[in-house]
Structure formats: structure tokens, C-alpha cells
mmCIF file of C-alpha atoms and ligand atoms in Angstrom:
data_model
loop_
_atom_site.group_PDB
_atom_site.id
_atom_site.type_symbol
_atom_site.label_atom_id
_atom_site.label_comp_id
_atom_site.label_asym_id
_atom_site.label_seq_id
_atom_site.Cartn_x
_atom_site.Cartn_y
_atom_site.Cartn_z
ATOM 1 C CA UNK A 1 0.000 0.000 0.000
ATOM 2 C CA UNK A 2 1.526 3.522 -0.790
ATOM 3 C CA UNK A 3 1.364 5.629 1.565
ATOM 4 C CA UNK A 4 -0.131 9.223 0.596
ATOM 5 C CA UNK A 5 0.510 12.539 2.117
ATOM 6 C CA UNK A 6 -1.739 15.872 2.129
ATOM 7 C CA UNK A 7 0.776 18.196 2.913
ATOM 8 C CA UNK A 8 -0.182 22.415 3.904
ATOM 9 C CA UNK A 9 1.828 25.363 4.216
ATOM 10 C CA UNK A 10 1.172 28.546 5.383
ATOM 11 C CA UNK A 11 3.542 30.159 7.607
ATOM 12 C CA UNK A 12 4.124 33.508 5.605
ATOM 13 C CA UNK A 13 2.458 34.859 2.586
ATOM 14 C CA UNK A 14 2.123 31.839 0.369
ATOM 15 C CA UNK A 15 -0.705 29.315 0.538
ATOM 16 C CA UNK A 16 0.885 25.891 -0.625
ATOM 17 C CA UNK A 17 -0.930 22.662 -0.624
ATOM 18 C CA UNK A 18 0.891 19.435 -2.428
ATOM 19 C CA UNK A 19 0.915 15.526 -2.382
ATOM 20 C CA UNK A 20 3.257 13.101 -1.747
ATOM 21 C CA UNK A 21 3.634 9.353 -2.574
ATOM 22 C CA UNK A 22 6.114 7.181 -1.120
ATOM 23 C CA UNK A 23 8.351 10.585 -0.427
ATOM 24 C CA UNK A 24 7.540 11.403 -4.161
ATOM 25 C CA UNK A 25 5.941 14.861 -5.279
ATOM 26 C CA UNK A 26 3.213 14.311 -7.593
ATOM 27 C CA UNK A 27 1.890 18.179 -6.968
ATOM 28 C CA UNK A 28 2.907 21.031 -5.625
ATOM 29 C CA UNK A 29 0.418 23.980 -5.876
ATOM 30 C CA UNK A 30 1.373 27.823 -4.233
ATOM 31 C CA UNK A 31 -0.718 30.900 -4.362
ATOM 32 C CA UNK A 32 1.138 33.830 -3.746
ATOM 33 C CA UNK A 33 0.378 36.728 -2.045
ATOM 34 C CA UNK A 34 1.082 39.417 -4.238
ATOM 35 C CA UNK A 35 -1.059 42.564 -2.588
ATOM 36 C CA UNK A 36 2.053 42.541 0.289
ATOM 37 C CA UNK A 37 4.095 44.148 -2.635
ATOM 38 C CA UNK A 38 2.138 47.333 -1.739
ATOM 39 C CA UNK A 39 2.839 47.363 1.659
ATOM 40 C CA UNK A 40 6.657 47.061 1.255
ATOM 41 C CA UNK A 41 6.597 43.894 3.316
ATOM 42 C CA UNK A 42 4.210 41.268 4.349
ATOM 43 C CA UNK A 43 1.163 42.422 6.692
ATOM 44 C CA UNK A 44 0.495 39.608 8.591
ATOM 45 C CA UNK A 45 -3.304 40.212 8.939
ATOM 46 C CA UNK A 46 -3.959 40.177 4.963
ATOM 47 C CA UNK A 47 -1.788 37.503 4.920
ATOM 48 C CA UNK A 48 -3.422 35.440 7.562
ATOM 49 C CA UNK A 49 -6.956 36.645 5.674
ATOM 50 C CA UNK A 50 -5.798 35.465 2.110
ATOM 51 C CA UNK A 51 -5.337 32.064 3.528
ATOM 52 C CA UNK A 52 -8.492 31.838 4.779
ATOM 53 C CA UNK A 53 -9.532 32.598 0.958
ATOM 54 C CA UNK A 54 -7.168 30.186 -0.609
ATOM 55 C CA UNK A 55 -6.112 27.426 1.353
ATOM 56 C CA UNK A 56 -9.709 25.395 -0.190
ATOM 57 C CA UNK A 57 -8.965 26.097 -3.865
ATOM 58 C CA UNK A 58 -5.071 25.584 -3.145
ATOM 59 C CA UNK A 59 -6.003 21.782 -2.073
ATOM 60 C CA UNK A 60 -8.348 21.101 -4.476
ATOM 61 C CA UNK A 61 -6.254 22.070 -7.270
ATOM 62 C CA UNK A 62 -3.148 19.900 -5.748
ATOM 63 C CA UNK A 63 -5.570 16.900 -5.325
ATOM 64 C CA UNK A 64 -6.741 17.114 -8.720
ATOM 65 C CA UNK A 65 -3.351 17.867 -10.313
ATOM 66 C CA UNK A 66 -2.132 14.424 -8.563
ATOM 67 C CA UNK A 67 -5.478 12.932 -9.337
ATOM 68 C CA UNK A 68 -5.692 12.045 -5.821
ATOM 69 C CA UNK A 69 -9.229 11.905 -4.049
ATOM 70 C CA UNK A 70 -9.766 12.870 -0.690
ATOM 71 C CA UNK A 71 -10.214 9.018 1.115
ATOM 72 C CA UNK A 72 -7.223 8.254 -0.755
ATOM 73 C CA UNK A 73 -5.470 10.522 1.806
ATOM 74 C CA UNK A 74 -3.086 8.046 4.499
ATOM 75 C CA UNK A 75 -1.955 11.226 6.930
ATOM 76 C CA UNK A 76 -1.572 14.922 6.869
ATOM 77 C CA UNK A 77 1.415 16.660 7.576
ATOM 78 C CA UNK A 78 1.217 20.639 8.258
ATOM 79 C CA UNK A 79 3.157 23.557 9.278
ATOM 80 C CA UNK A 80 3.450 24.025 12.747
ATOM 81 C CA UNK A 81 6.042 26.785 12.844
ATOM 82 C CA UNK A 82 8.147 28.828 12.693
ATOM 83 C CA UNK A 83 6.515 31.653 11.283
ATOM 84 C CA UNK A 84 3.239 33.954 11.308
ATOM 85 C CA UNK A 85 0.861 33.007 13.810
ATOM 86 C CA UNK A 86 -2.143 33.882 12.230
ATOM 87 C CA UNK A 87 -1.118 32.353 8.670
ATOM 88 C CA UNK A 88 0.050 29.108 10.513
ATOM 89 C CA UNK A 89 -3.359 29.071 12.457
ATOM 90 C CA UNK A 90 -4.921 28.848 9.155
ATOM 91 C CA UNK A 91 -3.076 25.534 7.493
ATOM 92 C CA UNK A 92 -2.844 23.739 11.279
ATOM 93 C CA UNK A 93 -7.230 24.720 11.252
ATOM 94 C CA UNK A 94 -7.512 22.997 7.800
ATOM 95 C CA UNK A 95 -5.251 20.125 8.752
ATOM 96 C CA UNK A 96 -6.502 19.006 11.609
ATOM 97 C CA UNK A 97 -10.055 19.185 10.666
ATOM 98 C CA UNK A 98 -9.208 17.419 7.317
ATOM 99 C CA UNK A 99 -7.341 14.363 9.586
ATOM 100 C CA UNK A 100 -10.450 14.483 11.568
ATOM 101 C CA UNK A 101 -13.124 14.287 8.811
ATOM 102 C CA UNK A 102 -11.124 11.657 7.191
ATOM 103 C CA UNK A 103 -9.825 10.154 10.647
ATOM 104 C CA UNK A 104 -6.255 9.638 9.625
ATOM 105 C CA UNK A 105 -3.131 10.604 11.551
ATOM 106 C CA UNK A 106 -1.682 14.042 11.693
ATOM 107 C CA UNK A 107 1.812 15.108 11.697
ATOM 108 C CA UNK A 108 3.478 18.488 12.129
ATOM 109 C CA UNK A 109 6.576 19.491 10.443
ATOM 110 C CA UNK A 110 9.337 22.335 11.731
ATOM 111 C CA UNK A 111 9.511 24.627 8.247
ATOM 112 C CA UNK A 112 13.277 24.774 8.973
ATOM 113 C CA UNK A 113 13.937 21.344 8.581
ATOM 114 C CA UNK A 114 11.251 21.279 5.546
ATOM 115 C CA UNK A 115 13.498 23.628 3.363
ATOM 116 C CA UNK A 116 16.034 21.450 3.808
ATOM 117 C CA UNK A 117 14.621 18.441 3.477
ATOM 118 C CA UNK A 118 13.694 20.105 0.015
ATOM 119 C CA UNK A 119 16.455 18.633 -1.250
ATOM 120 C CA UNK A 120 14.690 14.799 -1.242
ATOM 121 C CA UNK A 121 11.668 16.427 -3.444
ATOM 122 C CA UNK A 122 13.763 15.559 -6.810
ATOM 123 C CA UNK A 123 16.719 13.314 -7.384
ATOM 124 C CA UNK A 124 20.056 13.891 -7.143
ATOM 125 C CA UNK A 125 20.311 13.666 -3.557
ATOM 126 C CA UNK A 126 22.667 14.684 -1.217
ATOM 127 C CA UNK A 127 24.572 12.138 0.772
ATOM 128 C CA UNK A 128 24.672 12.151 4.820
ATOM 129 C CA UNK A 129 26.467 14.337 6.260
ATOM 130 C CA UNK A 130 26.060 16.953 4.345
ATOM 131 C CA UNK A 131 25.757 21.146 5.192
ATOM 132 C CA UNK A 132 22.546 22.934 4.253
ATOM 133 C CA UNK A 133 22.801 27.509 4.054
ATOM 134 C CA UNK A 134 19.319 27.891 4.219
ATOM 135 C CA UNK A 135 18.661 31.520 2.979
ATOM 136 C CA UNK A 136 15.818 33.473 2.741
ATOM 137 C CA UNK A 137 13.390 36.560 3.954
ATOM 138 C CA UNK A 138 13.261 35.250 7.403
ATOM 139 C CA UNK A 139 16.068 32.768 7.756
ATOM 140 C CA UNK A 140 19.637 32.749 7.343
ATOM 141 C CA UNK A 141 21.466 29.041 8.911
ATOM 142 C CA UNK A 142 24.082 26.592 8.353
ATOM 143 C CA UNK A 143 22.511 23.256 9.302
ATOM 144 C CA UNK A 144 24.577 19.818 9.816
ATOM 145 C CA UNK A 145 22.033 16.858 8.203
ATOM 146 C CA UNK A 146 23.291 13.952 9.848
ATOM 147 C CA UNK A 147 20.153 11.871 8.500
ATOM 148 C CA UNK A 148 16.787 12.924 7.177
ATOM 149 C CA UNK A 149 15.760 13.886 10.837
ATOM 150 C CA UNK A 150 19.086 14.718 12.420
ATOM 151 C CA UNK A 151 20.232 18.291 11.642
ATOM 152 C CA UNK A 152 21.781 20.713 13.887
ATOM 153 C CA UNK A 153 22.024 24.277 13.403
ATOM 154 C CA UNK A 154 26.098 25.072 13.823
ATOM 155 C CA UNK A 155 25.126 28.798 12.525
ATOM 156 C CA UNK A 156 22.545 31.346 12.353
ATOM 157 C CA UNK A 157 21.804 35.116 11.984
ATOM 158 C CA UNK A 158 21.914 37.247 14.977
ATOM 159 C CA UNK A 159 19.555 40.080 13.903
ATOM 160 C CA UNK A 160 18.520 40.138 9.794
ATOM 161 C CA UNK A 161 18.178 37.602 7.157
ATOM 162 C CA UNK A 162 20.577 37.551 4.188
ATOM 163 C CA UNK A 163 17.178 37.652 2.193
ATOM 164 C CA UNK A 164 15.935 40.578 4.354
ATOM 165 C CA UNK A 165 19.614 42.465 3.679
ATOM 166 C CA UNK A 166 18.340 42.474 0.329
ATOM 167 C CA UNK A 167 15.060 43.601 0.269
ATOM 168 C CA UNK A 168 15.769 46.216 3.111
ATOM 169 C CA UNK A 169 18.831 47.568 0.392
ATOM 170 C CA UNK A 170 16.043 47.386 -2.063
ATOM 171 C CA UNK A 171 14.037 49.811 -0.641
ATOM 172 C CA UNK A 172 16.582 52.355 0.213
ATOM 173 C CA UNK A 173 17.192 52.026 -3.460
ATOM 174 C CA UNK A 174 13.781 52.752 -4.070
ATOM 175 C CA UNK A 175 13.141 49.181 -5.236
ATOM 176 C CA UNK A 176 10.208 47.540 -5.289
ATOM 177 C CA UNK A 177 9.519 44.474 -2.898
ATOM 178 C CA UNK A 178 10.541 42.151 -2.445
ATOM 179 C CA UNK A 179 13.950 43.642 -4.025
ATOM 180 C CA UNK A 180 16.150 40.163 -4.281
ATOM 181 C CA UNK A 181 15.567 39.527 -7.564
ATOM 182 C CA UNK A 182 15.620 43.259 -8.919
ATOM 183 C CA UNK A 183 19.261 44.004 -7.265
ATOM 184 C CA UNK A 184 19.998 40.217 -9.109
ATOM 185 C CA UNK A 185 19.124 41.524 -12.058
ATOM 186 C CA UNK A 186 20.498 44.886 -12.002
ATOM 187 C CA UNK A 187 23.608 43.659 -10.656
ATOM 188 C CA UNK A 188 24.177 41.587 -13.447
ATOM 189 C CA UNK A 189 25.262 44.686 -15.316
ATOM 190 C CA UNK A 190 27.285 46.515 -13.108
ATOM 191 C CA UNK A 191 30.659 46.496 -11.203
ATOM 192 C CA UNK A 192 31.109 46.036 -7.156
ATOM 193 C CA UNK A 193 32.864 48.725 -7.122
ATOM 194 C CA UNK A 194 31.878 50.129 -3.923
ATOM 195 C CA UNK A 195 33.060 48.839 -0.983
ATOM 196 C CA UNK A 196 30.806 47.806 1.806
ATOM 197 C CA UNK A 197 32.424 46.158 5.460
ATOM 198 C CA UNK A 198 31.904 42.331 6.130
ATOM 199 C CA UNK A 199 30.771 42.038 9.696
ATOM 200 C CA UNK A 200 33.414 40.643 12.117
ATOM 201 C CA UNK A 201 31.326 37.921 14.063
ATOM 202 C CA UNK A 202 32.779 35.277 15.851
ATOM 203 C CA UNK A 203 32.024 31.366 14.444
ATOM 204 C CA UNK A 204 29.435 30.236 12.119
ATOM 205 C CA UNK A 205 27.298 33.176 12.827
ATOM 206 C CA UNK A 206 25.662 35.856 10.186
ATOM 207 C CA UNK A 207 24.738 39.472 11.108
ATOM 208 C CA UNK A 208 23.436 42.094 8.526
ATOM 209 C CA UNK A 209 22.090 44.467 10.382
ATOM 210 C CA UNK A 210 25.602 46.340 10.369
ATOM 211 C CA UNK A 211 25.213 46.196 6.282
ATOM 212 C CA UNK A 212 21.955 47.563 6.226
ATOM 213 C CA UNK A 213 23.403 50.982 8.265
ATOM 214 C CA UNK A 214 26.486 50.823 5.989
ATOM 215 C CA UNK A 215 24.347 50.875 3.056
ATOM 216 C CA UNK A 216 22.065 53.693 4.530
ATOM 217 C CA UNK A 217 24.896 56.320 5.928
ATOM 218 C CA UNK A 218 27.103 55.454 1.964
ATOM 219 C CA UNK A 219 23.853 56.700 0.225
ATOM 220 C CA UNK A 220 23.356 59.549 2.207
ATOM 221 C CA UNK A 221 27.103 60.573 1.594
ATOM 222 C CA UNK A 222 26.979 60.029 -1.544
ATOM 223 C CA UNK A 223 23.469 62.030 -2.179
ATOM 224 C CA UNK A 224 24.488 64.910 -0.095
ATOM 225 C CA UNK A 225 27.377 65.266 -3.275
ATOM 226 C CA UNK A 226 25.217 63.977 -6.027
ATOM 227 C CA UNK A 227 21.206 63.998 -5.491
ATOM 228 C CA UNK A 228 20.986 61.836 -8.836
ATOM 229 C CA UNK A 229 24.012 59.057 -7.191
ATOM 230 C CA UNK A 230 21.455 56.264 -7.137
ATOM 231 C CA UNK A 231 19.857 56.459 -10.314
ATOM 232 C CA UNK A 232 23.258 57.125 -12.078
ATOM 233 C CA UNK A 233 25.062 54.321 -10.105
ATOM 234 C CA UNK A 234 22.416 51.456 -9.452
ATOM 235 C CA UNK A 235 23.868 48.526 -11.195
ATOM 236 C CA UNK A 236 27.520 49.412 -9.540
ATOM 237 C CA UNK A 237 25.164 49.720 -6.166
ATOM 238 C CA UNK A 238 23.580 46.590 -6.676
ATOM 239 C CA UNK A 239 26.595 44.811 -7.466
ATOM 240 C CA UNK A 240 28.160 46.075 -4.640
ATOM 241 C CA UNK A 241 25.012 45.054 -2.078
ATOM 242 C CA UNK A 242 25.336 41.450 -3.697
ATOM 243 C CA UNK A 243 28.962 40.723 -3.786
ATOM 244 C CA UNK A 244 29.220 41.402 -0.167
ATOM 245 C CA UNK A 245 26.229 39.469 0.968
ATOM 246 C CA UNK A 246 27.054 36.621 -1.315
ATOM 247 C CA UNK A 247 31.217 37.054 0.358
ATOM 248 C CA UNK A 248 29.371 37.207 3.877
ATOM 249 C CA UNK A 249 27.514 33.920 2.902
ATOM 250 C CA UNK A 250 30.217 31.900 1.420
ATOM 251 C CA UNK A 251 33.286 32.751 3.790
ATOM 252 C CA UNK A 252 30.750 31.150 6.645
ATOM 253 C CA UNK A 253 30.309 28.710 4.444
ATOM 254 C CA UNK A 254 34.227 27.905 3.991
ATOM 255 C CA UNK A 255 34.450 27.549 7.544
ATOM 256 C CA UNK A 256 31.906 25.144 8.665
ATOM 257 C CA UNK A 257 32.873 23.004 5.936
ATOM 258 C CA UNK A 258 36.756 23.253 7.027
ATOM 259 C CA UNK A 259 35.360 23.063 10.678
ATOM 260 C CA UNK A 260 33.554 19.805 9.968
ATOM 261 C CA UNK A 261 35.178 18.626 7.629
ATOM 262 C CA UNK A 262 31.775 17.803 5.721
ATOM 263 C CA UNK A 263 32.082 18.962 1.865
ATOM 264 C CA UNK A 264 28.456 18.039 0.512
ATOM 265 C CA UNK A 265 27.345 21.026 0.611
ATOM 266 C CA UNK A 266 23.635 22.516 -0.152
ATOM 267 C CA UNK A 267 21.621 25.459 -0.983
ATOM 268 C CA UNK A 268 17.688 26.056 0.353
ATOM 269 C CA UNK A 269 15.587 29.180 0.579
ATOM 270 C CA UNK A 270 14.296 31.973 -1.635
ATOM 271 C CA UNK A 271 17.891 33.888 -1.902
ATOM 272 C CA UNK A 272 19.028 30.738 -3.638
ATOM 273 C CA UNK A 273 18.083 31.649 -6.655
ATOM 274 C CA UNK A 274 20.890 34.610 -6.621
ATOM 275 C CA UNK A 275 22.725 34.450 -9.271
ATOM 276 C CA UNK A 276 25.730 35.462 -7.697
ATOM 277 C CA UNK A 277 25.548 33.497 -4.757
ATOM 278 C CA UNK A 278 25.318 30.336 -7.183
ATOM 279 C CA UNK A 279 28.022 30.841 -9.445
ATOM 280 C CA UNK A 280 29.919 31.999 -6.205
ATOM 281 C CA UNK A 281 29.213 28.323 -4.950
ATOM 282 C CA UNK A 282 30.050 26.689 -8.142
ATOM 283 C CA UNK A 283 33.446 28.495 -7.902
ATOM 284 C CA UNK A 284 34.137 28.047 -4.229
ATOM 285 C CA UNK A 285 32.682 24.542 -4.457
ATOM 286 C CA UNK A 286 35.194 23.593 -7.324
ATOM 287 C CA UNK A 287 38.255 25.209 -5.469
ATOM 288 C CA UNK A 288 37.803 23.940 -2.226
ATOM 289 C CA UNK A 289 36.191 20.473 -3.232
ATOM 290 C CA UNK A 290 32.283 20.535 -2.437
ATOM 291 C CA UNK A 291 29.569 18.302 -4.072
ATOM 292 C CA UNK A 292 27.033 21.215 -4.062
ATOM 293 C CA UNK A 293 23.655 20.692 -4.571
ATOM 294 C CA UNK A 294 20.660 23.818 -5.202
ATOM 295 C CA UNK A 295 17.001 22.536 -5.319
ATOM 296 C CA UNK A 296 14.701 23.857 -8.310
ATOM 297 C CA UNK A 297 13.584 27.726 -7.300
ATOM 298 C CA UNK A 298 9.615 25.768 -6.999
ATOM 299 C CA UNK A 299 11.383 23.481 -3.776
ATOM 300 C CA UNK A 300 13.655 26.477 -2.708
ATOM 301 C CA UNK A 301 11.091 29.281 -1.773
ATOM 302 C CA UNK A 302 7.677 28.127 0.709
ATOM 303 C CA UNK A 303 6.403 25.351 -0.718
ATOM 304 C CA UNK A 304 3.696 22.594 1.061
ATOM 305 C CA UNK A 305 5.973 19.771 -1.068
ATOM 306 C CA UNK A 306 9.043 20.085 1.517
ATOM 307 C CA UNK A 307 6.676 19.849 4.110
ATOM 308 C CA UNK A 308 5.461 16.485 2.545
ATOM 309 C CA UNK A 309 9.021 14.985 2.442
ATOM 310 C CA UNK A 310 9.532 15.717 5.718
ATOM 311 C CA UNK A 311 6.285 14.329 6.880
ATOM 312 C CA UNK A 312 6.806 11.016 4.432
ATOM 313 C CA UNK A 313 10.178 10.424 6.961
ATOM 314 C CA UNK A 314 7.954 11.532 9.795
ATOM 315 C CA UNK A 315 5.309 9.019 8.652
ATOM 316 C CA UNK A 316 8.006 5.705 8.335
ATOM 317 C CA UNK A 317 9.161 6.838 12.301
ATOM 318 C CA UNK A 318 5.507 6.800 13.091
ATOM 319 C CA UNK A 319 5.721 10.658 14.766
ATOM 320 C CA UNK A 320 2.527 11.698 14.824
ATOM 321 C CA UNK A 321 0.904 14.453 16.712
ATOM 322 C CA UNK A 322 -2.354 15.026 18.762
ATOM 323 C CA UNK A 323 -5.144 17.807 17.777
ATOM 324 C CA UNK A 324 -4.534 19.885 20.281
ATOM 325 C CA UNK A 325 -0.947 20.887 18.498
ATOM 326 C CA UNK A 326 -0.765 24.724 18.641
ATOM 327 C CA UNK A 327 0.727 26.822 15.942
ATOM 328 C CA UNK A 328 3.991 28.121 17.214
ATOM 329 C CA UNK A 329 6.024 31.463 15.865
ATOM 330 C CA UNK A 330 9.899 30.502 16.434
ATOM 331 C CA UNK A 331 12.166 28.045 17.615
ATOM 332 C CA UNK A 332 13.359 24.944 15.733
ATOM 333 C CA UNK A 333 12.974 21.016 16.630
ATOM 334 C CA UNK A 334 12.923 18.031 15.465
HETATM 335 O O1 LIG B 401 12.045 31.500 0.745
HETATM 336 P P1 LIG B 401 11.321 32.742 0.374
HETATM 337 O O2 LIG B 401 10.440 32.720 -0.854
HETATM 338 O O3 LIG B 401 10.378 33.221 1.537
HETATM 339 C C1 LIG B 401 10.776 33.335 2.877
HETATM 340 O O4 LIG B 401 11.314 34.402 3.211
HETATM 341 O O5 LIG B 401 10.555 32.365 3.640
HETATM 342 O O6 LIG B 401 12.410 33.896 0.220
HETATM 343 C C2 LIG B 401 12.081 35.214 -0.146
HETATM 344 C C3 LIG B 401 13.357 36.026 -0.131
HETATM 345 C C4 LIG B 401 13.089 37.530 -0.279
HETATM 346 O O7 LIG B 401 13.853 38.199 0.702
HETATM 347 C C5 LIG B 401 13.623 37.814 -1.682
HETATM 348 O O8 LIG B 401 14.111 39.128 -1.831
HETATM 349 C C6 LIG B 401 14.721 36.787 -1.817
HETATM 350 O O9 LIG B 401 14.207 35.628 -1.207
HETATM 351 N N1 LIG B 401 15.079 36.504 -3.216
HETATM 352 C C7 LIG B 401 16.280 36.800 -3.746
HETATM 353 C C8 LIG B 401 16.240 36.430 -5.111
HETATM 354 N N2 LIG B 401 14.999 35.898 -5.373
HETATM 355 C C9 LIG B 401 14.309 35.947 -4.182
HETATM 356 N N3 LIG B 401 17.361 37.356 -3.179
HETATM 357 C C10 LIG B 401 18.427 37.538 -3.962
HETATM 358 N N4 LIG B 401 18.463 37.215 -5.286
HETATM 359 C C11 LIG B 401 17.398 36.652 -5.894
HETATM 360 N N5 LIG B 401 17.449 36.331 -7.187
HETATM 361 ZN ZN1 LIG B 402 10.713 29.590 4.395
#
């Protein structure tokens, strides 16, 4: 008998709803959030209201898209946290009253250990051990995956994501948001030529908040001399903004693998899909030695397929969880 997963997501601003087959994907269906964009950041009332709206046509769609019917349905894994309260209230709701209906078991996941346990949605798959940088708006961590559900976190952030470095740059840029993807883009054209100070924190450990005020006090220079600097300069800017992120990210990087002497090395999370920060792995990678391994951008950025992987694993160790499960906002377990 296969064993069939209804998996949800909703701990930000996408509504994700997929199904999984013996640990395969057979859909994965998101519905972005979009209206944040005027906002300049996610509101986490709309968002938690937008779920409400989609999280129904989200799973219907993923259910027919897998051709799937509802009784066919062995367990349903959810999103317990971290993240939004109210959006996480929303997809643990639905869950639990879908395992009830249907009276089949319920299992939460940690959305840390889904992204990286993204990296089991499609084949090639990283060994054991291997060392996950998850990056994105709200996370920045080195994890050591020891097995599907062993992972440690040997670094983290101390105030601001590397994804949130971005978009916060963005906006002082007068990007829209989320910026990522625009300062990508534009940096693809222009020269780091400006240079912006690496944090000096001790071990594994990220901090950008010191970037963000470097970035703030160099455009205020630099407009008191020239009002048009930014609009003249923004691919040299953007460059600039990305190189050192992407330096900040990958000289971390160098030392947990040296420190653990681990060289598989993988990618998860929305900032992923940097261009820089990719080929800066492919050429770090092939210098120092790494097998590296980046999931498709669908599997890198919230997704309800990760959180069927990791409830597939969570299924075989028979770690299952009770209705009374409450949503929680941070913190990260296994
Ligand atoms: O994983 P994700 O979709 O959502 C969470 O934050 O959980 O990541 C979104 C983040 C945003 O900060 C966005 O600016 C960033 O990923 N991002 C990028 C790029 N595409 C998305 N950052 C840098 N370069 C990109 N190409
Ligand atoms: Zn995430």
C-alpha cells in the first residue's frame, strides 16, 4: 500500500498545498500573495486573511493535479512553525479538521527542517552528512544533516536575514519588494565597485544588520554630493550590495565546511536563486572540493511539497501528533 501525504503550508504569505507518494511529489500547488508588494513587506493580517480565501482552492487544485481523491489521503502533515501566527493558524485549522473528517493521523513538520529536506523532493540527492545555508526573507542558517531527521544548526543570523539584507537595500534604493531579484538583475550589469564592510562575528554566525546601516549612511554621503548618485550608479550599487552578501555567505560557508570537515554542501531558501551566490558556490565549491547541490527555485522558496518529504520520513518513524498541536512562531525542533 503507498502511503499518501496531504501536505499544507502557510507560515508567511504563500498558501501551498501538495501531495506526496512514497516521499515522491506528484503536486505542488502555491498561491502567492502578491497585494504585500504594496505594503513594502508582508502584513500579517492580509496575509493570515488570504489564507483563509485560498487554502480550499489551493487543495483542491493539488488533489486534482495528482489525481488524488480525498479518502485516498493516508496522513496529513502541516506547518506548525516557525513563522506567522495567524497564517500558521490557518493551514494547522484545515489540517486538523481534514485528519479528523477523514480520521487519519496528523503530523506536524518544523519549516526549517522542511526547506532542507527540500532537497529529497527531486533526485540527485545529497549524501549524509552533508551542510545545508538555508537563505531566505526570514532565515539565514548553516545546518549539519546527519540523517533525514538529524540536523543541527552550527550557525545562524543574529539580527537580519541575508534575504531581508536584500530587500531592506532594495528599498533604500527605491526598489520595489521584495527587491532580491531586482538588485539580481540589475547587478548583473554593473561592477562592485563600492566597498561595503563584512561584519566581524565570531564562528558560524551571520549578522546584517551592520550592512543595512552601511548601506544607509554610503547613500546619504553620496546624495548629499550627487542627489541623482542612485539612479546614475544602481547597477555598480547593486553589485556592490550582492557581492558582499554573497562574500558574507560563502566565507561562513568555507568555515563550517573546514570546521567539519563535511564537503556536501547545499543550498535552500528563496535567496538561492541569486545568481551570484550560485556561481559563487560553483566556484568556491570547485576550489575547495564541495559536491554542491541547489534545489529547483519551486522546492527552494515556501512550498507545502518540503513539508510532505519531511512528513513522508515523519510518517516511516511513526511521529505523529495530537489535535490539540498549537501553531507556534519561532524556535526549531525536530
Ligand atoms: O524562501 P522565500 O520565498 O520566503 C521566505 O522568506 O521564507 O524567500 C524570499 C526572499 C526575499 O527576501 C527575496 O528578496 C529573496 O528571497 N530573493 C532573492 C532572489 N529571489 C528571491 N534574493 C536575492 N536574489 C534573488 N534572485
Ligand atoms: Zn521559508
Amino acid at each position: 500500500m503507498p502511503v499518501i501525504i496531504l501536505a499544507i503550508e502557510s507560515s508567511c504569505d504563500d498558501t501551498s498545498a501538495a501531495v506526496i507518494r512514497d516521499g515522491q511529489v506528484l503536486s505542488n500547488c502555491v498561491s502567492t500573495q502578491e497585494m504585500h508588494r504594496l505594503y513594502g513587506g508582508v502584513v500579517p493580517e492580509v496575509a493570515s486573511r488570504a489564507h483563509q480565501v485560498n487554502i480550499i482552492p489551493v487543495v483542491e487544485a493539488t488533489l486534482d493535479n495528482a489525481g488524488v481523491s480525498k479518502k485516498d489521503i493516508n496522513a496529513v502533515a502541516f506547518t506548525r512553525g516557525p513563522g506567522l501566527l495567524g497564517s500558521l493558524l490557518v493551514g494547522t485549522s484545515f489540517a486538523k479538521a481534514f485528519a479528523l473528517s477523514y480520521d487519519i493521523p496528523l503530523i506536524e513538520v518544523n519549516h526549517m527542517q522542511a526547506h532542507v529536506l527540500a532537497h529529497f523532493a527531486e533526485a540527485p540527492f545529497p549524501d549524509f552528512p552533508f551542510l545545508c545555508l538555508t537563505v531566505s526573507g526570514g532565515h539565514t542558517q548553516i545546518i549539519r544533516v546527519d540523517d533525514h531527521l538529524e540536523m543541527t544548526i552550527i550557525g545562524e543570523t543574529l539580527d537580519d536575514a541575508a534575504g531581508e539584507a536584500f530587500d531592506k537595500a532594495g528599498k533604500m534604493l527605491g526598489l520595489g519588494y521584495p527587491a532580491g531579484a531586482q538588485i539580481d538583475k540589475l547587478a548583473q550589469t554593473g561592477i562592485a565597485r563600492f566597498p561595503f564592510p563584512e561584519p566581524a562575528v565570531p564562528g558560524l554566525n551571520f549578522s546584517f544588520s551592520g550592512l543595512k546601516t552601511a548601506i544607509l549612511y554610503f547613500l546619504r554621503d553620496q546624495m548629499a554630493q550627487n542627489p541623482d548618485f542612485i539612479t546614475t550608479n544602481l547597477p555598480d550599487i547593486c553589485a556592490s550590495i550582492q557581492h558582499t552578501i554573497v562574500t558574507i555567505l560563502l566565507k561562513k560557508l568555507r568555515k563550517a565546511t573546514r570546521q567539519t570537515g563535511i564537503r556536501t554542501v547545499a543550498l535552500a531558501g528563496g535567496v538561492s536563486a541569486n545568481s551570484g551566490l550560485r556561481k559563487a558556490l560553483e566556484s568556491y565549491g570547485a576550489r575547495e572540493g564541495w559536491e554542491t547541490f541547489v534545489p529547483r527555485f519551486e522546492f527552494c522558496t515556501d512550498n507545502a511539497a518540503m513539508i510532505g518529504i519531511t512528513g513522508y520520513y515523519k510518517y516511516l518513524r511513526n511521529e505523529f501528533c495530537d489535535q490539540d498541536a498549537a501553531p507556534y512562531a519561532r524556535g526549531f525542533t525536530s
